[in-house]
Amino acid sequence: MAAEKFNITLPESLSAERQGNVAIVKLTRAEKRNALNDTTVLGLETFFTSLPGDIAAALIYGEGDHFSAGLDLSELQERDIRQGISHSALWHRVFDKIQFGKVPVVAVLHGAVVGGGLELAAAAHVRVAERSTYYGLPEGSRGIYVGGGGSVRIPRLIGVARMMDMMLTGRTYSAEDGQAMGLSTYLVGPGEGFAKGLALAQRIASNTPLTNFAITHVLPRIAEIDPGSGYAVEALISSIAQADSEAKSRLNAFLEGRANKVTRPES
Ligand code: 1HE
């Protein structure tokens, strides 16, 4: 499927295209290792809130040798407490629009995925890591603290103890370790990330919008609430999903032998 541009005004540090019903955004500030300045973060907000109506999944990746070096440290000028809170709130707002936006998001990782870069990756729903990927949270040694929702999202992937260790000691993890710990769910060879990420995004885009909404918006909420409330919400969302006419026609297709079967994983 050919890549097409779509009409959206983004800063120079980002570029957008679409392949079928998958929207693709690339971090294009390789000369600064895709460090995230405010302009880029606001550009990501524009991208994720302006997706055309027929887009059903999104993919984010980075140009150059690294996914992202995190917060642009050159912008970390003296901020007072109030300005610091509003800067962090900006990242929270934008990354929430990724995690709880219109469509599921696949992140393709390679090279450094550090600090705010890891926070950005953690806001995606599926992470594909090339073997060059490494993860770090250098905030501890820089005298700062994560501000892009990392304290909320990263412990949910790897646990509080591992995140503490990364921040206290500056420990970095390889792609293989990250895969074993749950920072990524796919590990691929050099240069294979984009194709794998796109194939996954296309597969995700073939689900019904209602099911994708339930998976990305409702499942994480259910996981945060008490089990009794979780069962109640699950009963509601599952009954809503199955009532959809598209669900009915997909179930019929299976029963009539016209749909795919569940296959063994590739070895
Ligand atoms: C940057 C940044 C940046 C590179 N902000 N300019 N993040 C960090 O602490 C990571 C800092 N960066 C690095 O450790 C390294 O740059 C990398 C391991 C990512 C890549 O190394 P390398 O050798 O390929 O590149 P480089 O020579 O270090 O950097 C190339 C240029 O990018 C250079 O600028 P130049 O003008 O001298 O060419 C660097 O200054 C620039 N650059 N990283 C600004 N991060 C919401 S809170 C989140 C808190 C955080 O994210 S803290 C973690 C910050």
PDB file of C-alpha atoms and ligand atoms in Angstrom:
ATOM      1  CA  MET A   1       0.000   0.000   0.000  1.00  0.00           C
ATOM      2  CA  ALA A   2       1.488   3.360  -1.002  1.00  0.00           C
ATOM      3  CA  ALA A   3       2.254   6.088   1.489  1.00  0.00           C
ATOM      4  CA  GLU A   4       0.166   9.233   1.073  1.00  0.00           C
ATOM      5  CA  LYS A   5       0.666  12.600   2.706  1.00  0.00           C
ATOM      6  CA  PHE A   6      -2.266  14.022   4.559  1.00  0.00           C
ATOM      7  CA  ASN A   7      -3.133  17.624   5.061  1.00  0.00           C
ATOM      8  CA  ILE A   8      -2.000  18.622   8.495  1.00  0.00           C
ATOM      9  CA  THR A   9       0.332  21.396   9.561  1.00  0.00           C
ATOM     10  CA  LEU A  10       3.056  20.045  11.802  1.00  0.00           C
ATOM     11  CA  PRO A  11       6.331  21.498  13.054  1.00  0.00           C
ATOM     12  CA  GLU A  12       9.565  20.610  11.224  1.00  0.00           C
ATOM     13  CA  SER A  13      10.362  18.105  13.954  1.00  0.00           C
ATOM     14  CA  LEU A  14       7.467  15.867  12.817  1.00  0.00           C
ATOM     15  CA  SER A  15       6.182  14.470   9.565  1.00  0.00           C
ATOM     16  CA  ALA A  16       2.948  12.648   8.829  1.00  0.00           C
ATOM     17  CA  GLU A  17       1.728  10.264   6.171  1.00  0.00           C
ATOM     18  CA  ARG A  18      -0.913   7.594   5.880  1.00  0.00           C
ATOM     19  CA  GLN A  19      -0.908   4.080   4.500  1.00  0.00           C
ATOM     20  CA  GLY A  20      -4.496   3.009   3.973  1.00  0.00           C
ATOM     21  CA  ASN A  21      -6.327   3.611   7.243  1.00  0.00           C
ATOM     22  CA  VAL A  22      -3.130   3.811   9.349  1.00  0.00           C
ATOM     23  CA  ALA A  23      -1.813   7.279  10.227  1.00  0.00           C
ATOM     24  CA  ILE A  24       1.948   7.488  10.664  1.00  0.00           C
ATOM     25  CA  VAL A  25       3.890  10.158  12.508  1.00  0.00           C
ATOM     26  CA  LYS A  26       7.673  10.341  12.455  1.00  0.00           C
ATOM     27  CA  LEU A  27       9.916  12.264  14.849  1.00  0.00           C
ATOM     28  CA  THR A  28      12.213  14.076  12.409  1.00  0.00           C
ATOM     29  CA  ARG A  29      14.686  15.865  14.671  1.00  0.00           C
ATOM     30  CA  ALA A  30      17.461  13.318  14.318  1.00  0.00           C
ATOM     31  CA  GLU A  31      20.167  15.996  14.647  1.00  0.00           C
ATOM     32  CA  LYS A  32      18.978  16.474  18.256  1.00  0.00           C
ATOM     33  CA  ARG A  33      18.275  12.746  18.686  1.00  0.00           C
ATOM     34  CA  ASN A  34      14.529  13.468  18.512  1.00  0.00           C
ATOM     35  CA  ALA A  35      14.645  15.380  21.806  1.00  0.00           C
ATOM     36  CA  LEU A  36      11.130  16.531  22.638  1.00  0.00           C
ATOM     37  CA  ASN A  37      10.808  20.301  22.774  1.00  0.00           C
ATOM     38  CA  ASP A  38       7.474  21.992  23.469  1.00  0.00           C
ATOM     39  CA  THR A  39       6.904  22.566  19.741  1.00  0.00           C
ATOM     40  CA  THR A  40       7.212  18.844  19.059  1.00  0.00           C
ATOM     41  CA  VAL A  41       4.965  17.889  21.967  1.00  0.00           C
ATOM     42  CA  LEU A  42       2.318  20.360  20.752  1.00  0.00           C
ATOM     43  CA  GLY A  43       2.756  18.982  17.220  1.00  0.00           C
ATOM     44  CA  LEU A  44       2.040  15.483  18.526  1.00  0.00           C
ATOM     45  CA  GLU A  45      -1.150  16.857  20.070  1.00  0.00           C
ATOM     46  CA  THR A  46      -2.140  18.343  16.705  1.00  0.00           C
ATOM     47  CA  PHE A  47      -1.437  15.034  14.953  1.00  0.00           C
ATOM     48  CA  PHE A  48      -3.333  12.825  17.380  1.00  0.00           C
ATOM     49  CA  THR A  49      -6.331  15.164  17.612  1.00  0.00           C
ATOM     50  CA  SER A  50      -6.631  15.852  13.858  1.00  0.00           C
ATOM     51  CA  LEU A  51      -6.720  12.319  12.503  1.00  0.00           C
ATOM     52  CA  PRO A  52      -9.086  11.988   9.544  1.00  0.00           C
ATOM     53  CA  GLY A  53     -12.310  10.139  10.396  1.00  0.00           C
ATOM     54  CA  ASP A  54     -11.403   7.020   8.399  1.00  0.00           C
ATOM     55  CA  ILE A  55      -8.118   6.440  10.252  1.00  0.00           C
ATOM     56  CA  ALA A  56      -8.348   3.322  12.433  1.00  0.00           C
ATOM     57  CA  ALA A  57      -4.853   2.994  13.941  1.00  0.00           C
ATOM     58  CA  ALA A  58      -1.676   5.055  14.264  1.00  0.00           C
ATOM     59  CA  LEU A  59       2.044   4.406  14.294  1.00  0.00           C
ATOM     60  CA  ILE A  60       4.836   6.511  15.761  1.00  0.00           C
ATOM     61  CA  TYR A  61       8.542   6.106  15.051  1.00  0.00           C
ATOM     62  CA  GLY A  62      11.722   8.138  14.912  1.00  0.00           C
ATOM     63  CA  GLU A  63      14.224   9.145  12.244  1.00  0.00           C
ATOM     64  CA  GLY A  64      17.958   8.600  12.685  1.00  0.00           C
ATOM     65  CA  ASP A  65      19.723   6.318  15.142  1.00  0.00           C
ATOM     66  CA  HIS A  66      17.442   6.893  18.147  1.00  0.00           C
ATOM     67  CA  PHE A  67      13.721   6.911  18.898  1.00  0.00           C
ATOM     68  CA  SER A  68      14.011   9.826  21.328  1.00  0.00           C
ATOM     69  CA  ALA A  69      16.487  11.365  23.773  1.00  0.00           C
ATOM     70  CA  GLY A  70      13.577  12.616  25.897  1.00  0.00           C
ATOM     71  CA  LEU A  71      12.949  16.110  27.142  1.00  0.00           C
ATOM     72  CA  ASP A  72      14.842  18.804  25.232  1.00  0.00           C
ATOM     73  CA  LEU A  73      17.266  19.751  27.969  1.00  0.00           C
ATOM     74  CA  SER A  74      18.074  23.069  26.272  1.00  0.00           C
ATOM     75  CA  GLU A  75      14.524  24.203  27.046  1.00  0.00           C
ATOM     76  CA  LEU A  76      14.836  23.300  30.685  1.00  0.00           C
ATOM     77  CA  GLN A  77      15.395  26.883  31.710  1.00  0.00           C
ATOM     78  CA  GLU A  78      14.734  28.105  35.235  1.00  0.00           C
ATOM     79  CA  ARG A  79      11.076  27.488  35.845  1.00  0.00           C
ATOM     80  CA  ASP A  80       9.298  28.362  39.016  1.00  0.00           C
ATOM     81  CA  ILE A  81       7.039  25.776  40.625  1.00  0.00           C
ATOM     82  CA  ARG A  82       3.909  27.002  38.884  1.00  0.00           C
ATOM     83  CA  GLN A  83       5.574  26.957  35.448  1.00  0.00           C
ATOM     84  CA  GLY A  84       7.008  23.519  36.154  1.00  0.00           C
ATOM     85  CA  ILE A  85       3.555  22.180  36.983  1.00  0.00           C
ATOM     86  CA  SER A  86       2.060  23.649  33.852  1.00  0.00           C
ATOM     87  CA  HIS A  87       4.877  22.196  31.689  1.00  0.00           C
ATOM     88  CA  SER A  88       4.308  18.739  33.154  1.00  0.00           C
ATOM     89  CA  ALA A  89       0.540  19.203  32.733  1.00  0.00           C
ATOM     90  CA  LEU A  90       1.124  19.954  29.034  1.00  0.00           C
ATOM     91  CA  TRP A  91       2.902  16.610  28.574  1.00  0.00           C
ATOM     92  CA  HIS A  92       0.161  14.861  30.555  1.00  0.00           C
ATOM     93  CA  ARG A  93      -2.519  16.396  28.344  1.00  0.00           C
ATOM     94  CA  VAL A  94      -0.764  15.444  25.105  1.00  0.00           C
ATOM     95  CA  PHE A  95       0.269  11.919  26.115  1.00  0.00           C
ATOM     96  CA  ASP A  96      -3.266  11.281  27.391  1.00  0.00           C
ATOM     97  CA  LYS A  97      -4.489  12.168  23.899  1.00  0.00           C
ATOM     98  CA  ILE A  98      -2.237   9.400  22.607  1.00  0.00           C
ATOM     99  CA  GLN A  99      -3.240   6.797  25.186  1.00  0.00           C
ATOM    100  CA  PHE A 100      -6.903   7.751  25.289  1.00  0.00           C
ATOM    101  CA  GLY A 101      -7.265   9.133  21.788  1.00  0.00           C
ATOM    102  CA  LYS A 102      -9.320   8.157  18.763  1.00  0.00           C
ATOM    103  CA  VAL A 103      -7.314   5.085  17.697  1.00  0.00           C
ATOM    104  CA  PRO A 104      -4.871   2.479  19.033  1.00  0.00           C
ATOM    105  CA  VAL A 105      -1.218   3.500  18.658  1.00  0.00           C
ATOM    106  CA  VAL A 106       1.805   1.342  17.849  1.00  0.00           C
ATOM    107  CA  ALA A 107       5.279   2.703  18.750  1.00  0.00           C
ATOM    108  CA  VAL A 108       8.332   1.437  16.879  1.00  0.00           C
ATOM    109  CA  LEU A 109      11.461   1.820  18.992  1.00  0.00           C
ATOM    110  CA  HIS A 110      15.154   1.789  18.193  1.00  0.00           C
ATOM    111  CA  GLY A 111      18.312   3.249  19.739  1.00  0.00           C
ATOM    112  CA  ALA A 112      17.858   5.443  22.808  1.00  0.00           C
ATOM    113  CA  VAL A 113      14.369   5.404  24.330  1.00  0.00           C
ATOM    114  CA  VAL A 114      15.163   7.523  27.339  1.00  0.00           C
ATOM    115  CA  GLY A 115      13.477   9.853  29.785  1.00  0.00           C
ATOM    116  CA  GLY A 116      10.537  11.543  28.099  1.00  0.00           C
ATOM    117  CA  GLY A 117      11.128   9.283  25.083  1.00  0.00           C
ATOM    118  CA  LEU A 118      10.259   6.292  27.225  1.00  0.00           C
ATOM    119  CA  GLU A 119       7.299   8.218  28.647  1.00  0.00           C
ATOM    120  CA  LEU A 120       6.093   8.819  25.082  1.00  0.00           C
ATOM    121  CA  ALA A 121       6.573   5.151  24.165  1.00  0.00           C
ATOM    122  CA  ALA A 122       4.671   4.120  27.305  1.00  0.00           C
ATOM    123  CA  ALA A 123       1.630   6.115  26.142  1.00  0.00           C
ATOM    124  CA  ALA A 124       1.326   3.875  23.056  1.00  0.00           C
ATOM    125  CA  HIS A 125      -0.679   0.648  23.184  1.00  0.00           C
ATOM    126  CA  VAL A 126       1.764  -1.714  21.463  1.00  0.00           C
ATOM    127  CA  ARG A 127       5.545  -1.344  21.444  1.00  0.00           C
ATOM    128  CA  VAL A 128       7.811  -2.951  18.844  1.00  0.00           C
ATOM    129  CA  ALA A 129      11.529  -2.741  19.689  1.00  0.00           C
ATOM    130  CA  GLU A 130      14.394  -3.254  17.277  1.00  0.00           C
ATOM    131  CA  ARG A 131      17.443  -4.947  18.810  1.00  0.00           C
ATOM    132  CA  SER A 132      19.330  -1.609  18.903  1.00  0.00           C
ATOM    133  CA  THR A 133      16.843  -0.260  21.461  1.00  0.00           C
ATOM    134  CA  TYR A 134      17.949   0.646  24.960  1.00  0.00           C
ATOM    135  CA  TYR A 135      15.943   2.157  27.764  1.00  0.00           C
ATOM    136  CA  GLY A 136      16.956   4.620  30.471  1.00  0.00           C
ATOM    137  CA  LEU A 137      15.559   7.170  32.882  1.00  0.00           C
ATOM    138  CA  PRO A 138      18.453   9.601  33.367  1.00  0.00           C
ATOM    139  CA  GLU A 139      16.318  12.110  35.283  1.00  0.00           C
ATOM    140  CA  GLY A 140      17.819  11.007  38.594  1.00  0.00           C
ATOM    141  CA  SER A 141      21.339  11.991  37.579  1.00  0.00           C
ATOM    142  CA  ARG A 142      20.173  15.256  35.965  1.00  0.00           C
ATOM    143  CA  GLY A 143      18.515  16.484  39.165  1.00  0.00           C
ATOM    144  CA  ILE A 144      15.037  16.357  37.674  1.00  0.00           C
ATOM    145  CA  TYR A 145      12.109  13.944  37.694  1.00  0.00           C
ATOM    146  CA  VAL A 146       9.890  12.382  35.051  1.00  0.00           C
ATOM    147  CA  GLY A 147       7.056  14.732  34.090  1.00  0.00           C
ATOM    148  CA  GLY A 148       5.302  13.109  31.152  1.00  0.00           C
ATOM    149  CA  GLY A 149       3.217  10.599  33.067  1.00  0.00           C
ATOM    150  CA  GLY A 150       6.134   8.198  33.512  1.00  0.00           C
ATOM    151  CA  SER A 151       5.401   7.594  37.197  1.00  0.00           C
ATOM    152  CA  VAL A 152       1.904   6.500  36.226  1.00  0.00           C
ATOM    153  CA  ARG A 153       2.575   4.447  33.096  1.00  0.00           C
ATOM    154  CA  ILE A 154       6.044   2.917  33.513  1.00  0.00           C
ATOM    155  CA  PRO A 155       5.395   1.118  36.848  1.00  0.00           C
ATOM    156  CA  ARG A 156       2.334  -0.417  35.204  1.00  0.00           C
ATOM    157  CA  LEU A 157       4.675  -1.934  32.607  1.00  0.00           C
ATOM    158  CA  ILE A 158       7.681  -2.945  34.736  1.00  0.00           C
ATOM    159  CA  GLY A 159       6.768  -2.353  38.394  1.00  0.00           C
ATOM    160  CA  VAL A 160       7.730   0.385  40.854  1.00  0.00           C
ATOM    161  CA  ALA A 161      10.933  -1.363  42.000  1.00  0.00           C
ATOM    162  CA  ARG A 162      12.476  -1.526  38.524  1.00  0.00           C
ATOM    163  CA  MET A 163      11.563   2.067  37.744  1.00  0.00           C
ATOM    164  CA  MET A 164      13.075   3.189  41.061  1.00  0.00           C
ATOM    165  CA  ASP A 165      16.272   1.304  40.230  1.00  0.00           C
ATOM    166  CA  MET A 166      16.468   2.893  36.767  1.00  0.00           C
ATOM    167  CA  MET A 167      16.021   6.382  38.205  1.00  0.00           C
ATOM    168  CA  LEU A 168      18.195   5.978  41.302  1.00  0.00           C
ATOM    169  CA  THR A 169      21.138   4.195  39.698  1.00  0.00           C
ATOM    170  CA  GLY A 170      20.908   5.252  36.057  1.00  0.00           C
ATOM    171  CA  ARG A 171      20.642   1.606  35.067  1.00  0.00           C
ATOM    172  CA  THR A 172      19.828   1.066  31.397  1.00  0.00           C
ATOM    173  CA  TYR A 173      18.150  -1.974  29.892  1.00  0.00           C
ATOM    174  CA  SER A 174      18.806  -3.637  26.541  1.00  0.00           C
ATOM    175  CA  ALA A 175      16.102  -4.425  24.000  1.00  0.00           C
ATOM    176  CA  GLU A 176      16.171  -8.071  25.111  1.00  0.00           C
ATOM    177  CA  ASP A 177      15.793  -7.168  28.801  1.00  0.00           C
ATOM    178  CA  GLY A 178      13.080  -4.637  27.936  1.00  0.00           C
ATOM    179  CA  GLN A 179      11.195  -7.322  26.060  1.00  0.00           C
ATOM    180  CA  ALA A 180      11.470  -9.758  28.982  1.00  0.00           C
ATOM    181  CA  MET A 181      10.298  -7.037  31.420  1.00  0.00           C
ATOM    182  CA  GLY A 182       7.358  -5.851  29.343  1.00  0.00           C
ATOM    183  CA  LEU A 183       8.681  -2.549  27.983  1.00  0.00           C
ATOM    184  CA  SER A 184       8.099  -3.939  24.503  1.00  0.00           C
ATOM    185  CA  THR A 185       5.870  -6.763  23.373  1.00  0.00           C
ATOM    186  CA  TYR A 186       7.627  -7.391  20.044  1.00  0.00           C
ATOM    187  CA  LEU A 187      11.380  -7.665  19.506  1.00  0.00           C
ATOM    188  CA  VAL A 188      12.629  -7.517  15.913  1.00  0.00           C
ATOM    189  CA  GLY A 189      15.900  -7.296  14.030  1.00  0.00           C
ATOM    190  CA  PRO A 190      17.629  -4.136  12.802  1.00  0.00           C
ATOM    191  CA  GLY A 191      15.510  -2.160  10.340  1.00  0.00           C
ATOM    192  CA  GLU A 192      12.516  -4.485  10.739  1.00  0.00           C
ATOM    193  CA  GLY A 193      10.562  -2.356  13.209  1.00  0.00           C
ATOM    194  CA  PHE A 194       8.621  -0.166  10.801  1.00  0.00           C
ATOM    195  CA  ALA A 195       7.318  -3.061   8.686  1.00  0.00           C
ATOM    196  CA  LYS A 196       6.356  -5.041  11.795  1.00  0.00           C
ATOM    197  CA  GLY A 197       4.734  -2.001  13.422  1.00  0.00           C
ATOM    198  CA  LEU A 198       2.797  -1.190  10.263  1.00  0.00           C
ATOM    199  CA  ALA A 199       1.593  -4.783   9.878  1.00  0.00           C
ATOM    200  CA  LEU A 200       0.395  -4.745  13.498  1.00  0.00           C
ATOM    201  CA  ALA A 201      -1.296  -1.359  13.043  1.00  0.00           C
ATOM    202  CA  GLN A 202      -3.075  -2.677   9.939  1.00  0.00           C
ATOM    203  CA  ARG A 203      -4.239  -5.737  11.846  1.00  0.00           C
ATOM    204  CA  ILE A 204      -5.460  -3.521  14.712  1.00  0.00           C
ATOM    205  CA  ALA A 205      -7.248  -1.280  12.191  1.00  0.00           C
ATOM    206  CA  SER A 206      -9.214  -4.289  10.945  1.00  0.00           C
ATOM    207  CA  ASN A 207     -10.909  -4.721  14.356  1.00  0.00           C
ATOM    208  CA  THR A 208     -14.241  -3.005  14.908  1.00  0.00           C
ATOM    209  CA  PRO A 209     -13.905   0.553  16.285  1.00  0.00           C
ATOM    210  CA  LEU A 210     -16.104  -0.414  19.239  1.00  0.00           C
ATOM    211  CA  THR A 211     -13.849  -3.291  20.253  1.00  0.00           C
ATOM    212  CA  ASN A 212     -10.733  -1.127  19.868  1.00  0.00           C
ATOM    213  CA  PHE A 213     -12.388   1.514  22.066  1.00  0.00           C
ATOM    214  CA  ALA A 214     -13.197  -1.111  24.694  1.00  0.00           C
ATOM    215  CA  ILE A 215      -9.626  -2.424  24.647  1.00  0.00           C
ATOM    216  CA  THR A 216      -7.835   0.931  24.786  1.00  0.00           C
ATOM    217  CA  HIS A 217     -10.234   3.053  26.860  1.00  0.00           C
ATOM    218  CA  VAL A 218     -12.149   0.619  29.040  1.00  0.00           C
ATOM    219  CA  LEU A 219      -9.703  -2.228  29.780  1.00  0.00           C
ATOM    220  CA  PRO A 220      -7.071   0.023  31.443  1.00  0.00           C
ATOM    221  CA  ARG A 221      -9.822   1.620  33.570  1.00  0.00           C
ATOM    222  CA  ILE A 222     -11.203  -1.765  34.609  1.00  0.00           C
ATOM    223  CA  ALA A 223      -7.690  -2.815  35.604  1.00  0.00           C
ATOM    224  CA  GLU A 224      -7.545   0.138  38.042  1.00  0.00           C
ATOM    225  CA  ILE A 225     -10.832  -0.439  39.872  1.00  0.00           C
ATOM    226  CA  ASP A 226     -11.984  -2.958  42.442  1.00  0.00           C
ATOM    227  CA  PRO A 227     -12.893  -6.381  41.021  1.00  0.00           C
ATOM    228  CA  GLY A 228     -16.625  -6.055  41.735  1.00  0.00           C
ATOM    229  CA  SER A 229     -16.869  -2.773  39.847  1.00  0.00           C
ATOM    230  CA  GLY A 230     -14.626  -4.254  37.170  1.00  0.00           C
ATOM    231  CA  TYR A 231     -16.998  -7.158  36.556  1.00  0.00           C
ATOM    232  CA  ALA A 232     -19.935  -4.745  36.279  1.00  0.00           C
ATOM    233  CA  VAL A 233     -18.134  -2.495  33.763  1.00  0.00           C
ATOM    234  CA  GLU A 234     -16.911  -5.543  31.846  1.00  0.00           C
ATOM    235  CA  ALA A 235     -20.456  -6.944  31.595  1.00  0.00           C
ATOM    236  CA  LEU A 236     -21.654  -3.606  30.233  1.00  0.00           C
ATOM    237  CA  ILE A 237     -18.894  -3.061  27.687  1.00  0.00           C
ATOM    238  CA  SER A 238     -18.983  -6.651  26.463  1.00  0.00           C
ATOM    239  CA  SER A 239     -22.737  -6.481  25.942  1.00  0.00           C
ATOM    240  CA  ILE A 240     -22.380  -3.152  24.101  1.00  0.00           C
ATOM    241  CA  ALA A 241     -19.638  -4.590  21.854  1.00  0.00           C
ATOM    242  CA  GLN A 242     -21.568  -7.742  20.966  1.00  0.00           C
ATOM    243  CA  ALA A 243     -24.725  -5.774  20.145  1.00  0.00           C
ATOM    244  CA  ASP A 244     -22.901  -3.973  17.318  1.00  0.00           C
ATOM    245  CA  SER A 245     -24.126  -5.124  13.887  1.00  0.00           C
ATOM    246  CA  GLU A 246     -20.531  -5.535  12.701  1.00  0.00           C
ATOM    247  CA  ALA A 247     -19.927  -7.960  15.597  1.00  0.00           C
ATOM    248  CA  LYS A 248     -22.988  -9.973  14.561  1.00  0.00           C
ATOM    249  CA  SER A 249     -21.844 -10.231  10.957  1.00  0.00           C
ATOM    250  CA  ARG A 250     -18.301 -11.260  12.024  1.00  0.00           C
ATOM    251  CA  LEU A 251     -19.670 -13.987  14.300  1.00  0.00           C
ATOM    252  CA  ASN A 252     -21.888 -15.249  11.480  1.00  0.00           C
ATOM    253  CA  ALA A 253     -18.899 -15.250   9.128  1.00  0.00           C
ATOM    254  CA  PHE A 254     -17.022 -17.517  11.542  1.00  0.00           C
ATOM    255  CA  LEU A 255     -19.980 -19.838  12.072  1.00  0.00           C
ATOM    256  CA  GLU A 256     -20.391 -20.133   8.307  1.00  0.00           C
ATOM    257  CA  GLY A 257     -16.694 -20.982   7.860  1.00  0.00           C
ATOM    258  CA  ARG A 258     -15.856 -17.654   6.163  1.00  0.00           C
ATOM    259  CA  ALA A 259     -13.617 -16.143   8.858  1.00  0.00           C
ATOM    260  CA  ASN A 260     -10.036 -16.718   9.936  1.00  0.00           C
ATOM    261  CA  LYS A 261      -9.205 -19.300  12.576  1.00  0.00           C
ATOM    262  CA  VAL A 262      -6.948 -18.652  15.554  1.00  0.00           C
ATOM    263  CA  THR A 263      -3.504 -19.887  14.540  1.00  0.00           C
ATOM    264  CA  ARG A 264      -0.469 -21.077  16.492  1.00  0.00           C
ATOM    265  CA  PRO A 265       2.238 -18.432  17.090  1.00  0.00           C
ATOM    266  CA  GLU A 266       5.030 -18.345  14.512  1.00  0.00           C
ATOM    267  CA  SER A 267       8.041 -20.156  15.956  1.00  0.00           C
TER     268      SER A 267
HETATM  269  C1  1HE B   1      19.889  16.904  23.069  1.00  0.00           C
HETATM  270  C2  1HE B   1      19.309  15.893  23.859  1.00  0.00           C
HETATM  271  C3  1HE B   1      18.306  16.289  24.799  1.00  0.00           C
HETATM  272  C4  1HE B   1      20.782  14.990  22.577  1.00  0.00           C
HETATM  273  N1  1HE B   1      17.970  17.590  24.855  1.00  0.00           N
HETATM  274  N2  1HE B   1      19.527  18.179  23.169  1.00  0.00           N
HETATM  275  N3  1HE B   1      17.514  13.072  28.203  1.00  0.00           N
HETATM  276  C5  1HE B   1      18.782  12.722  28.417  1.00  0.00           C
HETATM  277  O1  1HE B   1      19.360  12.953  29.462  1.00  0.00           O
HETATM  278  C6  1HE B   1      19.485  12.068  27.254  1.00  0.00           C
HETATM  279  C7  1HE B   1      20.540  13.009  26.714  1.00  0.00           C
HETATM  280  N4  1HE B   1      21.104  12.557  25.462  1.00  0.00           N
HETATM  281  C8  1HE B   1      22.024  11.544  25.393  1.00  0.00           C
HETATM  282  O2  1HE B   1      22.354  10.874  26.360  1.00  0.00           O
HETATM  283  C9  1HE B   1      22.632  11.306  24.053  1.00  0.00           C
HETATM  284  O3  1HE B   1      22.446  12.464  23.245  1.00  0.00           O
HETATM  285  C10 1HE B   1      22.047  10.087  23.292  1.00  0.00           C
HETATM  286  C11 1HE B   1      22.508   8.804  23.984  1.00  0.00           C
HETATM  287  C12 1HE B   1      20.536  10.131  23.204  1.00  0.00           C
HETATM  288  C13 1HE B   1      22.585  10.084  21.835  1.00  0.00           C
HETATM  289  O4  1HE B   1      24.004  10.163  21.854  1.00  0.00           O
HETATM  290  P1  1HE B   1      24.772  10.616  20.527  1.00  0.00           P
HETATM  291  O5  1HE B   1      26.243  10.477  20.801  1.00  0.00           O
HETATM  292  O6  1HE B   1      24.211   9.904  19.348  1.00  0.00           O
HETATM  293  O7  1HE B   1      24.379  12.159  20.291  1.00  0.00           O
HETATM  294  P2  1HE B   1      24.941  13.469  21.044  1.00  0.00           P
HETATM  295  O8  1HE B   1      26.250  13.884  20.410  1.00  0.00           O
HETATM  296  O9  1HE B   1      24.951  13.330  22.515  1.00  0.00           O
HETATM  297  O10 1HE B   1      23.817  14.537  20.701  1.00  0.00           O
HETATM  298  C14 1HE B   1      23.639  15.057  19.397  1.00  0.00           C
HETATM  299  C15 1HE B   1      22.988  16.413  19.538  1.00  0.00           C
HETATM  300  O11 1HE B   1      21.708  16.265  20.122  1.00  0.00           O
HETATM  301  C16 1HE B   1      23.776  17.315  20.490  1.00  0.00           C
HETATM  302  O12 1HE B   1      23.586  18.665  20.054  1.00  0.00           O
HETATM  303  P3  1HE B   1      24.725  19.422  19.191  1.00  0.00           P
HETATM  304  O13 1HE B   1      24.106  20.773  18.957  1.00  0.00           O
HETATM  305  O14 1HE B   1      25.957  19.424  20.045  1.00  0.00           O
HETATM  306  O15 1HE B   1      24.881  18.610  17.927  1.00  0.00           O
HETATM  307  C17 1HE B   1      23.076  17.130  21.810  1.00  0.00           C
HETATM  308  O16 1HE B   1      23.227  18.234  22.674  1.00  0.00           O
HETATM  309  C18 1HE B   1      21.623  17.016  21.333  1.00  0.00           C
HETATM  310  N5  1HE B   1      20.787  16.299  22.291  1.00  0.00           N
HETATM  311  N6  1HE B   1      19.876  14.720  23.538  1.00  0.00           N
HETATM  312  C19 1HE B   1      18.581  18.492  24.070  1.00  0.00           C
HETATM  313  N7  1HE B   1      17.676  15.407  25.562  1.00  0.00           N
HETATM  314  C20 1HE B   1       8.710  15.524  30.880  1.00  0.00           C
HETATM  315  S1  1HE B   1      10.047  15.216  31.813  1.00  0.00           S
HETATM  316  C21 1HE B   1      11.104  14.207  30.921  1.00  0.00           C
HETATM  317  C22 1HE B   1      12.457  14.261  31.526  1.00  0.00           C
HETATM  318  C23 1HE B   1      13.494  13.735  30.619  1.00  0.00           C
HETATM  319  O17 1HE B   1      13.253  13.335  29.509  1.00  0.00           O
HETATM  320  S2  1HE B   1      15.073  13.736  31.233  1.00  0.00           S
HETATM  321  C24 1HE B   1      16.016  12.872  30.073  1.00  0.00           C
HETATM  322  C25 1HE B   1      16.714  13.808  29.129  1.00  0.00           C
END
